[in-house]
Short mmCIF file of C-alpha atoms in Angstrom, two decimals:
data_model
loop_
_atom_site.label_atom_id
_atom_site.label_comp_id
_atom_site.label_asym_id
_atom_site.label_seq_id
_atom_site.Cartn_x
_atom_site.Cartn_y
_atom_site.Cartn_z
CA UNK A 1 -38.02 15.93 10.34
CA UNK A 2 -38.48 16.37 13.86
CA UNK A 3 -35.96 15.64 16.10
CA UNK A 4 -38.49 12.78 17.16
CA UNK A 5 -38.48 11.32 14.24
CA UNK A 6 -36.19 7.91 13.68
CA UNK A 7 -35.43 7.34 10.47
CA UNK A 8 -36.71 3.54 9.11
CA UNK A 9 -36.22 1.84 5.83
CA UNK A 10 -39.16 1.19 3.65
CA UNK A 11 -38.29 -2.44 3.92
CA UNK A 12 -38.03 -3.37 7.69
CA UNK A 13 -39.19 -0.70 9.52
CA UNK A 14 -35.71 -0.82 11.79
CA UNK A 15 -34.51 2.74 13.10
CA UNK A 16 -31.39 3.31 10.95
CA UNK A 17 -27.88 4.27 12.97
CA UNK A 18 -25.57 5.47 10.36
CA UNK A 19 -21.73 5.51 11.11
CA UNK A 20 -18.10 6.63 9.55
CA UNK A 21 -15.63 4.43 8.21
CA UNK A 22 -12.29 5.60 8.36
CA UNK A 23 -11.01 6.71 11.48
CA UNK A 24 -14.22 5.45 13.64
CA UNK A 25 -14.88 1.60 12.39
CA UNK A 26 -11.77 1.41 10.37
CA UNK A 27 -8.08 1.97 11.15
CA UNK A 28 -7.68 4.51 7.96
CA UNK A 29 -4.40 6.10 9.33
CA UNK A 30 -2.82 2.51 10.08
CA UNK A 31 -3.64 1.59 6.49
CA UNK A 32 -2.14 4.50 4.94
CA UNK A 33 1.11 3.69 6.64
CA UNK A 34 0.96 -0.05 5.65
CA UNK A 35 0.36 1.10 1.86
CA UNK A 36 3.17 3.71 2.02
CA UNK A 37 5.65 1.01 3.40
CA UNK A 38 4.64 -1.43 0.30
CA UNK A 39 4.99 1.51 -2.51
CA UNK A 40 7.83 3.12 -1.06
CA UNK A 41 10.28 0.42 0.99
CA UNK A 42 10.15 2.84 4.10
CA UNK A 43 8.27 2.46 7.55
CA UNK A 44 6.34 5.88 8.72
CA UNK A 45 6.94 7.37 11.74
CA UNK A 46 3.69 9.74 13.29
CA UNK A 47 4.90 13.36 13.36
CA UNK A 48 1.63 14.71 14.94
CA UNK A 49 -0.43 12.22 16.34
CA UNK A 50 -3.94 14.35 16.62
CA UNK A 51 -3.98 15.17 12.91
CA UNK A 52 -6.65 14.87 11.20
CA UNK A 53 -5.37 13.75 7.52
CA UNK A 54 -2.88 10.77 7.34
CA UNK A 55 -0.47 12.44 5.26
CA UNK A 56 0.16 15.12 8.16
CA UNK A 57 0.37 12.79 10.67
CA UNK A 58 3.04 10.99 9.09
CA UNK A 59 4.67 14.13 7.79
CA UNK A 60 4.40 12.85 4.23
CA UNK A 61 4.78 15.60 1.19
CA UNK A 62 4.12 13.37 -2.18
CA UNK A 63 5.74 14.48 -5.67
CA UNK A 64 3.05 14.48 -8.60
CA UNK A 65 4.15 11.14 -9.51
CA UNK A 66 4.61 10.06 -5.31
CA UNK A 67 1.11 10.78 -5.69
CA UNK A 68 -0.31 8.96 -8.11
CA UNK A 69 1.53 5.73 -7.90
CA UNK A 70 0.61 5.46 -3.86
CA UNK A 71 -3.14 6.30 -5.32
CA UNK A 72 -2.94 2.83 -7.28
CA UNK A 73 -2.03 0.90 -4.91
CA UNK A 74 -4.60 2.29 -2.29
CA UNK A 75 -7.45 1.94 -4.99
CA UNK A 76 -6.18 -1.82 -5.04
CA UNK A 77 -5.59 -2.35 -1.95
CA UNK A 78 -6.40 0.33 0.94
CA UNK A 79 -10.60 0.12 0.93
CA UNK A 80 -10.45 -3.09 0.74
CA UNK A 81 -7.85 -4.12 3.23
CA UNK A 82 -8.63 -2.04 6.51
CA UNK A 83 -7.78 -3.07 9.81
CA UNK A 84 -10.72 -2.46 12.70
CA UNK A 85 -10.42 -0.30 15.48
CA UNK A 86 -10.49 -2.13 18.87
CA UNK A 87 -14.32 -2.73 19.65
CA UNK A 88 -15.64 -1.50 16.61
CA UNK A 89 -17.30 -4.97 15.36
CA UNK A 90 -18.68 -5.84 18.22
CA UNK A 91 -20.10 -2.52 19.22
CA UNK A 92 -22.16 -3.02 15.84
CA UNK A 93 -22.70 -6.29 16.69
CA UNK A 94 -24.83 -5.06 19.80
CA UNK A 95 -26.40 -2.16 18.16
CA UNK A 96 -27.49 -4.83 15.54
CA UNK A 97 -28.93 -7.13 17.76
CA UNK A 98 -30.85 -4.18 19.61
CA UNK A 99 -33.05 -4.21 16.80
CA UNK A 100 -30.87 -1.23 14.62
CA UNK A 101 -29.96 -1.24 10.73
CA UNK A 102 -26.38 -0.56 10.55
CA UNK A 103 -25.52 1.94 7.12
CA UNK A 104 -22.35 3.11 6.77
CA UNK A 105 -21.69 6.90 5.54
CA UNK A 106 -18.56 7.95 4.12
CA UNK A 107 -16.80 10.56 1.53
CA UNK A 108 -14.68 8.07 -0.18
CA UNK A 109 -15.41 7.83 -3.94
CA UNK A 110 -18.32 5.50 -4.89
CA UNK A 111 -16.68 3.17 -7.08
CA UNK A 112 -15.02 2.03 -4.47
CA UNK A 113 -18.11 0.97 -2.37
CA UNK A 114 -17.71 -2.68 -3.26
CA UNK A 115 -13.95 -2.58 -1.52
CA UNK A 116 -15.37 -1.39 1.26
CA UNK A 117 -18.28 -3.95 1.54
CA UNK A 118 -15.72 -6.81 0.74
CA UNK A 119 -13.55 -5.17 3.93
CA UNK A 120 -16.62 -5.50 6.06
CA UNK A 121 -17.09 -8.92 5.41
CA UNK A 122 -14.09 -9.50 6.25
CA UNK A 123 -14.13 -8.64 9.71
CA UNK A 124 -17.65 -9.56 9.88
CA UNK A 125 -19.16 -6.39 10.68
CA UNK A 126 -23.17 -6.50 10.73
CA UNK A 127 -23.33 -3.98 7.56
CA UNK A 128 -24.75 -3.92 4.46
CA UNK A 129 -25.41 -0.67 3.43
CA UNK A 130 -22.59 1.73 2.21
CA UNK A 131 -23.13 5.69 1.01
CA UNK A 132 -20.45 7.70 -0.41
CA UNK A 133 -21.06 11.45 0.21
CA UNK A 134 -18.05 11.93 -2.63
CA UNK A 135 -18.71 14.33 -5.61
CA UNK A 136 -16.98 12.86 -8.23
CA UNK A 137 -15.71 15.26 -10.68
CA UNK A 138 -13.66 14.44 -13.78
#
C-alpha cells in the first residue's frame, strides 16, 4: 500500500480509522484498580504514574495464586466493565459522523471480544468492529 492509499471495507466503501482500547478509549488502569479492590479488600495507591503496565503503576507483585484468582475476576468482569476516558465517545462520535468506520484494534485475548463489544455498547461508542492482535498459546 501506498501511503495514499485509505483503507475501505468491501461493504461500504468508508475509509477505516482503527483505534486502541485500553489506555486510549478505555480507562484500563482505573479498572485494574477497581478489580483489585473487589478481589483483595484493599484500595491501590499509583506508585509511578507514567507506567506503562497497571501492575507497576500500582506497585502490585501477585503470588501464583494472587495471580490467578484476580485473572477470574477480570475475565468476568474487567473487559466488560471499563470506564471511558474523558472525550473518548464523543471524539468517535465525530469521526463517525465524518463519514469514518470506527474498528477497534487491541492485544487482549479474542475470546474476550464479545466483553469488549458489550462494554462499548454500554457507553455507546459508534463501534462495531473489534480485532485482537493476541496469540493465544495453550
Amino acid at each position: 500500500m501506498t501511503k495514499d492509499t485509505i483503507l475501505c471495507t468491501s461493504t461500504n466503501k468508508k475509509p477505516i480509522i482503527a483505534l486502541d482500547c485500553d489506555g486510549v478509549l478505555l480507562d484500563y488502569h482505573t479498572t485494574f484498580a477497581q478489580i483489585y479492590e473487589q478481589v483483595f479488600g484493599k484500595q491501590l495507591t499509583i506508585v509511578s504514574p507514567k507506567s506503562y503496565h497497571a501492575r507497576d503503576m500500582y506497585g502490585v507483585k501477585f503470588t501464583d495464586e494472587e495471580k490467578v484468582e484476580f485473572e477470574r475476576i477480570w475475565d468476568e468482569h474487567g473487559w466488560r466493565k471499563m470506564p471511558t476516558h474523558d472525550g473518548a465517545v464523543e471524539a468517535c462520535h465525530l469521526l463517525h459522523q465524518a463519514g469514518y468506520e470506527l474498528v477497534c484494534v487491541t492485544a487482549m485475548p479474542a475470546q474476550f471480544i464479545e466483553h469488549r463489544l458489550e462494554n462499548f455498547r454500554l457507553h455507546g461508542f459508534p463501534i462495531d468492529k473489534i480485532i485482537s492482535s493476541a496469540i493465544n498459546c495453550t
